[in-house]
PDB file of C-alpha atoms in Angstrom:
ATOM      1  CA  ASP A   1     -25.130   3.541  -0.367  1.00  0.00           C
ATOM      2  CA  GLN A   2     -23.064   4.721  -2.866  1.00  0.00           C
ATOM      3  CA  GLN A   3     -23.904   2.976  -6.424  1.00  0.00           C
ATOM      4  CA  VAL A   4     -22.820   5.127  -8.174  1.00  0.00           C
ATOM      5  CA  LYS A   5     -19.442   7.024  -7.243  1.00  0.00           C
ATOM      6  CA  GLN A   6     -17.672  10.339  -9.060  1.00  0.00           C
ATOM      7  CA  ASN A   7     -14.856  10.630  -6.568  1.00  0.00           C
ATOM      8  CA  SER A   8     -13.724  14.379  -7.976  1.00  0.00           C
ATOM      9  CA  PRO A   9     -16.187  16.756  -6.217  1.00  0.00           C
ATOM     10  CA  SER A  10     -14.044  19.527  -8.385  1.00  0.00           C
ATOM     11  CA  LEU A  11     -12.028  18.886 -11.288  1.00  0.00           C
ATOM     12  CA  SER A  12     -10.554  22.774 -13.203  1.00  0.00           C
ATOM     13  CA  VAL A  13      -9.104  22.575 -17.301  1.00  0.00           C
ATOM     14  CA  GLN A  14      -8.002  24.980 -18.981  1.00  0.00           C
ATOM     15  CA  GLU A  15      -9.394  26.072 -22.391  1.00  0.00           C
ATOM     16  CA  GLY A  16      -8.538  24.066 -25.143  1.00  0.00           C
ATOM     17  CA  ARG A  17      -7.388  21.086 -23.840  1.00  0.00           C
ATOM     18  CA  ILE A  18      -9.308  17.931 -22.367  1.00  0.00           C
ATOM     19  CA  SER A  19     -10.871  17.669 -19.765  1.00  0.00           C
ATOM     20  CA  ILE A  20     -11.385  14.090 -18.814  1.00  0.00           C
ATOM     21  CA  LEU A  21     -14.096  12.846 -15.388  1.00  0.00           C
ATOM     22  CA  ASN A  22     -14.504   9.519 -14.261  1.00  0.00           C
ATOM     23  CA  CYS A  23     -16.631   6.984 -12.225  1.00  0.00           C
ATOM     24  CA  ASP A  24     -16.989   4.322 -10.815  1.00  0.00           C
ATOM     25  CA  TYR A  25     -19.907   1.691  -9.753  1.00  0.00           C
ATOM     26  CA  THR A  26     -21.166  -1.251  -8.184  1.00  0.00           C
ATOM     27  CA  ASN A  27     -23.416  -2.634  -9.014  1.00  0.00           C
ATOM     28  CA  SER A  28     -22.934  -4.766 -11.959  1.00  0.00           C
ATOM     29  CA  MET A  29     -26.818  -5.201 -12.839  1.00  0.00           C
ATOM     30  CA  PHE A  30     -26.610  -2.074 -14.300  1.00  0.00           C
ATOM     31  CA  ASP A  31     -27.114  -1.697 -18.105  1.00  0.00           C
ATOM     32  CA  TYR A  32     -27.050   1.408 -19.320  1.00  0.00           C
ATOM     33  CA  PHE A  33     -24.405   4.556 -18.744  1.00  0.00           C
ATOM     34  CA  LEU A  34     -25.577   7.817 -18.389  1.00  0.00           C
ATOM     35  CA  TRP A  35     -23.547  11.315 -18.244  1.00  0.00           C
ATOM     36  CA  TYR A  36     -26.008  13.958 -17.305  1.00  0.00           C
ATOM     37  CA  LYS A  37     -25.078  18.091 -17.377  1.00  0.00           C
ATOM     38  CA  LYS A  38     -26.078  21.386 -14.415  1.00  0.00           C
ATOM     39  CA  TYR A  39     -26.383  24.463 -14.937  1.00  0.00           C
ATOM     40  CA  PRO A  40     -26.815  26.452 -11.959  1.00  0.00           C
ATOM     41  CA  ALA A  41     -31.353  26.904 -11.804  1.00  0.00           C
ATOM     42  CA  GLU A  42     -32.180  24.132 -14.741  1.00  0.00           C
ATOM     43  CA  GLY A  43     -32.576  20.541 -14.773  1.00  0.00           C
ATOM     44  CA  PRO A  44     -30.301  18.048 -15.713  1.00  0.00           C
ATOM     45  CA  THR A  45     -29.182  17.716 -19.216  1.00  0.00           C
ATOM     46  CA  PHE A  46     -28.790  14.235 -21.053  1.00  0.00           C
ATOM     47  CA  LEU A  47     -25.329  14.644 -21.797  1.00  0.00           C
ATOM     48  CA  ILE A  48     -24.196  11.010 -23.499  1.00  0.00           C
ATOM     49  CA  SER A  49     -25.096   7.151 -23.227  1.00  0.00           C
ATOM     50  CA  ILE A  50     -22.866   4.316 -23.464  1.00  0.00           C
ATOM     51  CA  SER A  51     -24.338   0.673 -23.197  1.00  0.00           C
ATOM     52  CA  SER A  52     -22.925  -2.427 -20.717  1.00  0.00           C
ATOM     53  CA  ILE A  53     -21.930  -3.777 -24.805  1.00  0.00           C
ATOM     54  CA  LYS A  54     -20.022  -0.754 -25.643  1.00  0.00           C
ATOM     55  CA  ASP A  55     -16.549   0.349 -24.186  1.00  0.00           C
ATOM     56  CA  LYS A  56     -16.530   3.022 -26.217  1.00  0.00           C
ATOM     57  CA  ASN A  57     -20.030   5.805 -27.259  1.00  0.00           C
ATOM     58  CA  GLU A  58     -18.553   9.048 -29.686  1.00  0.00           C
ATOM     59  CA  ASP A  59     -20.639  12.129 -29.994  1.00  0.00           C
ATOM     60  CA  GLY A  60     -18.894  15.432 -31.364  1.00  0.00           C
ATOM     61  CA  ARG A  61     -15.847  16.522 -28.899  1.00  0.00           C
ATOM     62  CA  PHE A  62     -17.942  14.283 -25.934  1.00  0.00           C
ATOM     63  CA  THR A  63     -16.294  10.353 -25.553  1.00  0.00           C
ATOM     64  CA  VAL A  64     -17.211   7.793 -22.832  1.00  0.00           C
ATOM     65  CA  PHE A  65     -15.488   4.421 -21.905  1.00  0.00           C
ATOM     66  CA  LEU A  66     -16.733   2.304 -20.591  1.00  0.00           C
ATOM     67  CA  ASN A  67     -14.675  -0.864 -18.608  1.00  0.00           C
ATOM     68  CA  LYS A  68     -16.561  -3.063 -17.242  1.00  0.00           C
ATOM     69  CA  SER A  69     -14.301  -5.871 -15.567  1.00  0.00           C
ATOM     70  CA  ALA A  70     -13.255  -2.381 -12.956  1.00  0.00           C
ATOM     71  CA  LYS A  71     -16.917  -1.408 -13.475  1.00  0.00           C
ATOM     72  CA  HIS A  72     -15.941   2.696 -14.386  1.00  0.00           C
ATOM     73  CA  LEU A  73     -16.850   5.185 -16.651  1.00  0.00           C
ATOM     74  CA  SER A  74     -15.301   8.033 -17.800  1.00  0.00           C
ATOM     75  CA  LEU A  75     -16.433  11.037 -20.318  1.00  0.00           C
ATOM     76  CA  HIS A  76     -13.376  13.285 -22.080  1.00  0.00           C
ATOM     77  CA  ILE A  77     -14.623  16.112 -23.634  1.00  0.00           C
ATOM     78  CA  VAL A  78     -12.074  17.463 -25.934  1.00  0.00           C
ATOM     79  CA  PRO A  79     -11.324  20.751 -26.778  1.00  0.00           C
ATOM     80  CA  SER A  80     -12.510  21.987 -23.503  1.00  0.00           C
ATOM     81  CA  GLN A  81     -14.553  24.869 -24.027  1.00  0.00           C
ATOM     82  CA  PRO A  82     -15.622  27.237 -21.457  1.00  0.00           C
ATOM     83  CA  GLY A  83     -19.824  26.985 -21.996  1.00  0.00           C
ATOM     84  CA  ASP A  84     -18.211  23.383 -20.576  1.00  0.00           C
ATOM     85  CA  SER A  85     -18.090  24.933 -16.999  1.00  0.00           C
ATOM     86  CA  ALA A  86     -20.757  22.528 -15.020  1.00  0.00           C
ATOM     87  CA  VAL A  87     -21.485  19.654 -12.713  1.00  0.00           C
ATOM     88  CA  TYR A  88     -21.100  16.428 -14.295  1.00  0.00           C
ATOM     89  CA  PHE A  89     -23.882  13.577 -13.384  1.00  0.00           C
ATOM     90  CA  CYS A  90     -22.400  10.162 -13.997  1.00  0.00           C
ATOM     91  CA  ALA A  91     -25.174   7.681 -13.639  1.00  0.00           C
ATOM     92  CA  ALA A  92     -26.936   4.513 -14.796  1.00  0.00           C
ATOM     93  CA  SER A  93     -29.743   2.528 -14.615  1.00  0.00           C
ATOM     94  CA  GLY A  94     -31.184  -1.009 -16.035  1.00  0.00           C
ATOM     95  CA  MET A  95     -31.840  -1.675 -19.823  1.00  0.00           C
ATOM     96  CA  ASN A  96     -36.266  -1.324 -18.961  1.00  0.00           C
ATOM     97  CA  ARG A  97     -37.891   1.045 -20.046  1.00  0.00           C
ATOM     98  CA  ASP A  98     -39.611   2.795 -16.572  1.00  0.00           C
ATOM     99  CA  ASP A  99     -35.339   1.822 -14.973  1.00  0.00           C
ATOM    100  CA  LYS A 100     -34.747   4.230 -12.202  1.00  0.00           C
ATOM    101  CA  ILE A 101     -31.519   6.383 -13.298  1.00  0.00           C
ATOM    102  CA  ILE A 102     -29.069   6.218 -10.294  1.00  0.00           C
ATOM    103  CA  PHE A 103     -27.795   9.481 -10.123  1.00  0.00           C
ATOM    104  CA  GLY A 104     -22.799  10.168  -8.511  1.00  0.00           C
ATOM    105  CA  LYS A 105     -22.594  13.019  -6.471  1.00  0.00           C
ATOM    106  CA  GLY A 106     -21.670  15.022 -10.085  1.00  0.00           C
ATOM    107  CA  THR A 107     -18.584  16.933 -10.880  1.00  0.00           C
ATOM    108  CA  ARG A 108     -18.030  20.128 -10.848  1.00  0.00           C
ATOM    109  CA  LEU A 109     -15.961  21.152 -14.208  1.00  0.00           C
ATOM    110  CA  HIS A 110     -13.594  25.012 -13.920  1.00  0.00           C
ATOM    111  CA  ILE A 111     -12.519  25.284 -17.338  1.00  0.00           C
ATOM    112  CA  LEU A 112      -9.965  27.793 -17.139  1.00  0.00           C
ATOM    113  CA  PRO A 113      -9.676  30.838 -20.276  1.00  0.00           C
TER     114      PRO A 113
ATOM    115  CA  GLU B   1     -37.292  21.217 -29.365  1.00  0.00           C
ATOM    116  CA  PRO B   2     -39.889  20.102 -27.055  1.00  0.00           C
ATOM    117  CA  GLU B   3     -39.695  20.156 -22.611  1.00  0.00           C
ATOM    118  CA  VAL B   4     -40.107  18.912 -19.917  1.00  0.00           C
ATOM    119  CA  THR B   5     -41.733  21.851 -17.888  1.00  0.00           C
ATOM    120  CA  GLN B   6     -42.306  21.865 -13.951  1.00  0.00           C
ATOM    121  CA  THR B   7     -44.757  24.490 -12.200  1.00  0.00           C
ATOM    122  CA  PRO B   8     -43.675  26.771  -9.849  1.00  0.00           C
ATOM    123  CA  SER B   9     -39.919  27.238 -10.270  1.00  0.00           C
ATOM    124  CA  HIS B  10     -40.128  27.947  -6.093  1.00  0.00           C
ATOM    125  CA  GLN B  11     -42.247  26.989  -3.292  1.00  0.00           C
ATOM    126  CA  VAL B  12     -42.628  28.548  -0.468  1.00  0.00           C
ATOM    127  CA  THR B  13     -44.435  26.862   2.363  1.00  0.00           C
ATOM    128  CA  GLN B  14     -44.439  26.189   6.032  1.00  0.00           C
ATOM    129  CA  MET B  15     -44.008  22.805   7.717  1.00  0.00           C
ATOM    130  CA  GLY B  16     -47.284  20.237   8.271  1.00  0.00           C
ATOM    131  CA  GLN B  17     -48.425  22.304   4.938  1.00  0.00           C
ATOM    132  CA  GLU B  18     -49.582  20.995   2.047  1.00  0.00           C
ATOM    133  CA  VAL B  19     -47.865  21.114  -1.617  1.00  0.00           C
ATOM    134  CA  ILE B  20     -48.312  19.916  -4.970  1.00  0.00           C
ATOM    135  CA  LEU B  21     -45.327  20.360  -7.555  1.00  0.00           C
ATOM    136  CA  ARG B  22     -46.652  19.922 -11.221  1.00  0.00           C
ATOM    137  CA  CYS B  23     -44.775  19.141 -14.127  1.00  0.00           C
ATOM    138  CA  VAL B  24     -45.383  18.884 -18.428  1.00  0.00           C
ATOM    139  CA  PRO B  25     -43.542  15.964 -19.589  1.00  0.00           C
ATOM    140  CA  ILE B  26     -43.287  15.425 -23.003  1.00  0.00           C
ATOM    141  CA  SER B  27     -46.168  15.055 -25.334  1.00  0.00           C
ATOM    142  CA  ASN B  28     -46.044  11.019 -25.995  1.00  0.00           C
ATOM    143  CA  HIS B  29     -43.910  10.689 -23.785  1.00  0.00           C
ATOM    144  CA  LEU B  30     -45.073   7.354 -21.801  1.00  0.00           C
ATOM    145  CA  TYR B  31     -43.089   7.287 -18.640  1.00  0.00           C
ATOM    146  CA  PHE B  32     -42.492  10.079 -15.766  1.00  0.00           C
ATOM    147  CA  TYR B  33     -40.589  10.290 -12.751  1.00  0.00           C
ATOM    148  CA  TRP B  34     -39.433  12.181  -9.622  1.00  0.00           C
ATOM    149  CA  TYR B  35     -35.980  12.517  -8.622  1.00  0.00           C
ATOM    150  CA  ARG B  36     -35.248  15.116  -5.712  1.00  0.00           C
ATOM    151  CA  GLN B  37     -32.096  16.686  -4.855  1.00  0.00           C
ATOM    152  CA  ILE B  38     -31.137  18.209  -1.424  1.00  0.00           C
ATOM    153  CA  LEU B  39     -28.576  21.052  -1.713  1.00  0.00           C
ATOM    154  CA  GLY B  40     -25.717  19.273  -1.684  1.00  0.00           C
ATOM    155  CA  GLN B  41     -26.254  15.916  -2.252  1.00  0.00           C
ATOM    156  CA  LYS B  42     -26.713  14.060  -5.295  1.00  0.00           C
ATOM    157  CA  VAL B  43     -30.384  13.625  -7.485  1.00  0.00           C
ATOM    158  CA  GLU B  44     -32.328  11.172  -5.688  1.00  0.00           C
ATOM    159  CA  PHE B  45     -34.682   8.630  -7.360  1.00  0.00           C
ATOM    160  CA  LEU B  46     -38.434   8.685  -5.749  1.00  0.00           C
ATOM    161  CA  VAL B  47     -41.035   7.496  -7.742  1.00  0.00           C
ATOM    162  CA  SER B  48     -42.169   5.954 -11.232  1.00  0.00           C
ATOM    163  CA  PHE B  49     -45.244   6.194 -12.970  1.00  0.00           C
ATOM    164  CA  TYR B  50     -46.793   4.787 -16.276  1.00  0.00           C
ATOM    165  CA  ASN B  51     -50.516   4.037 -17.476  1.00  0.00           C
ATOM    166  CA  ASN B  52     -51.337   5.626 -14.431  1.00  0.00           C
ATOM    167  CA  GLU B  53     -50.654   3.702 -11.825  1.00  0.00           C
ATOM    168  CA  ILE B  54     -46.854   3.748  -9.439  1.00  0.00           C
ATOM    169  CA  SER B  55     -44.240   1.752 -11.468  1.00  0.00           C
ATOM    170  CA  GLU B  56     -41.013   1.602  -8.390  1.00  0.00           C
ATOM    171  CA  LYS B  57     -40.290   4.296  -5.886  1.00  0.00           C
ATOM    172  CA  SER B  58     -38.013   4.672  -3.324  1.00  0.00           C
ATOM    173  CA  GLU B  59     -37.643   4.346   0.138  1.00  0.00           C
ATOM    174  CA  ILE B  60     -37.740   7.936   0.327  1.00  0.00           C
ATOM    175  CA  PHE B  61     -41.474   8.059  -0.771  1.00  0.00           C
ATOM    176  CA  ASP B  62     -43.542   7.250   2.033  1.00  0.00           C
ATOM    177  CA  ASP B  63     -46.941   7.732   2.749  1.00  0.00           C
ATOM    178  CA  GLN B  64     -46.949  11.672   2.825  1.00  0.00           C
ATOM    179  CA  PHE B  65     -45.956  11.446  -0.797  1.00  0.00           C
ATOM    180  CA  SER B  66     -48.606  11.467  -3.744  1.00  0.00           C
ATOM    181  CA  VAL B  67     -48.411  11.005  -7.737  1.00  0.00           C
ATOM    182  CA  GLU B  68     -51.304  11.852 -10.342  1.00  0.00           C
ATOM    183  CA  ARG B  69     -51.662  12.043 -13.799  1.00  0.00           C
ATOM    184  CA  PRO B  70     -55.060  14.358 -13.123  1.00  0.00           C
ATOM    185  CA  ASP B  71     -55.354  15.026 -17.243  1.00  0.00           C
ATOM    186  CA  GLY B  72     -52.982  14.329 -20.050  1.00  0.00           C
ATOM    187  CA  SER B  73     -50.214  16.552 -19.706  1.00  0.00           C
ATOM    188  CA  ASN B  74     -50.284  16.705 -15.990  1.00  0.00           C
ATOM    189  CA  PHE B  75     -48.202  14.648 -13.845  1.00  0.00           C
ATOM    190  CA  THR B  76     -47.801  16.324 -10.536  1.00  0.00           C
ATOM    191  CA  LEU B  77     -46.038  15.602  -6.887  1.00  0.00           C
ATOM    192  CA  LYS B  78     -47.947  15.790  -3.763  1.00  0.00           C
ATOM    193  CA  ILE B  79     -46.750  15.756  -0.645  1.00  0.00           C
ATOM    194  CA  ARG B  80     -48.858  16.261   2.931  1.00  0.00           C
ATOM    195  CA  SER B  81     -47.820  17.541   5.594  1.00  0.00           C
ATOM    196  CA  THR B  82     -44.679  18.459   4.286  1.00  0.00           C
ATOM    197  CA  LYS B  83     -41.177  18.650   6.835  1.00  0.00           C
ATOM    198  CA  LEU B  84     -37.962  20.369   7.243  1.00  0.00           C
ATOM    199  CA  GLU B  85     -35.692  17.863   5.581  1.00  0.00           C
ATOM    200  CA  ASP B  86     -38.709  17.885   2.647  1.00  0.00           C
ATOM    201  CA  SER B  87     -36.403  21.018   1.827  1.00  0.00           C
ATOM    202  CA  ALA B  88     -34.595  20.175  -1.662  1.00  0.00           C
ATOM    203  CA  MET B  89     -34.476  21.345  -6.120  1.00  0.00           C
ATOM    204  CA  TYR B  90     -37.839  18.550  -7.296  1.00  0.00           C
ATOM    205  CA  PHE B  91     -36.699  16.833 -10.673  1.00  0.00           C
ATOM    206  CA  CYS B  92     -39.341  15.761 -13.087  1.00  0.00           C
ATOM    207  CA  ALA B  93     -38.805  13.099 -15.855  1.00  0.00           C
ATOM    208  CA  SER B  94     -40.075  11.670 -18.987  1.00  0.00           C
ATOM    209  CA  ASN B  95     -38.888   9.577 -21.257  1.00  0.00           C
ATOM    210  CA  LEU B  96     -40.508   8.092 -24.462  1.00  0.00           C
ATOM    211  CA  GLY B  97     -40.629   3.863 -24.056  1.00  0.00           C
ATOM    212  CA  LEU B  98     -39.954   2.947 -27.054  1.00  0.00           C
ATOM    213  CA  ALA B  99     -40.057  -0.613 -27.484  1.00  0.00           C
ATOM    214  CA  GLY B 100     -36.376  -1.519 -28.727  1.00  0.00           C
ATOM    215  CA  ALA B 101     -34.638   1.089 -28.589  1.00  0.00           C
ATOM    216  CA  ILE B 102     -33.701   1.055 -25.085  1.00  0.00           C
ATOM    217  CA  SER B 103     -30.184   2.728 -25.399  1.00  0.00           C
ATOM    218  CA  THR B 104     -31.629   6.263 -27.300  1.00  0.00           C
ATOM    219  CA  ASP B 105     -34.465   6.231 -24.663  1.00  0.00           C
ATOM    220  CA  THR B 106     -33.438   8.554 -22.159  1.00  0.00           C
ATOM    221  CA  GLN B 107     -34.884  10.055 -19.054  1.00  0.00           C
ATOM    222  CA  TYR B 108     -35.852  14.095 -20.363  1.00  0.00           C
ATOM    223  CA  PHE B 109     -35.523  16.897 -16.805  1.00  0.00           C
ATOM    224  CA  GLY B 110     -36.949  19.309 -16.555  1.00  0.00           C
ATOM    225  CA  PRO B 111     -35.522  22.566 -15.073  1.00  0.00           C
ATOM    226  CA  GLY B 112     -36.944  22.043 -11.204  1.00  0.00           C
ATOM    227  CA  THR B 113     -38.424  23.406  -8.157  1.00  0.00           C
ATOM    228  CA  ARG B 114     -37.242  24.743  -5.275  1.00  0.00           C
ATOM    229  CA  LEU B 115     -38.957  23.765  -2.764  1.00  0.00           C
ATOM    230  CA  THR B 116     -38.608  25.067   0.874  1.00  0.00           C
ATOM    231  CA  VAL B 117     -39.762  24.399   4.073  1.00  0.00           C
ATOM    232  CA  LEU B 118     -39.774  27.161   7.209  1.00  0.00           C
TER     233      LEU B 118
END
């Protein structure tokens, strides 16, 4: 049961270029979408989020785009930096305070020098 | 910056033994969670906890699992009789639960406890 799908297990991007990570979801009841970043031996770290009433949210080098009709979201990182190399998890939840987060399987991003 | 902490970082146990994984959520947070990640798989929800009771639990969270907030700071996950398939990274998370501020009230995760069942 994959409610949140990240179809690319890995992605390599040249330093300074744009990294685009994609995510699809199946449950139209999701109200809130998040991206988490994870380094080895650490827990997921919240990166950026977007509510279902928006189509774009920007925070510095990170922008998340949401296409509700396509049930698709993407994370853009520009410019990509070496420290961005990590696993990125797309995630979704409802809008209640204690809603669980449903994670995708993650995409490993490699930033090449 | 406040953070969620977890102990131990790595726990090795024999099959059938009981383990207790400990978490200290961020101090003013009200909602607590356990997730796990089996090696190579996605992070999966186990249980959520609020006001000293379970709010929601997944199918994984069977009778072998229990959670407790024994005092004002700790949040524990107990596995009564561990199985080989319980080997995973276990992550604790917490969030504040602000009224009317859901969109900024994300869950913060601890560094995880790696549980190895032999």
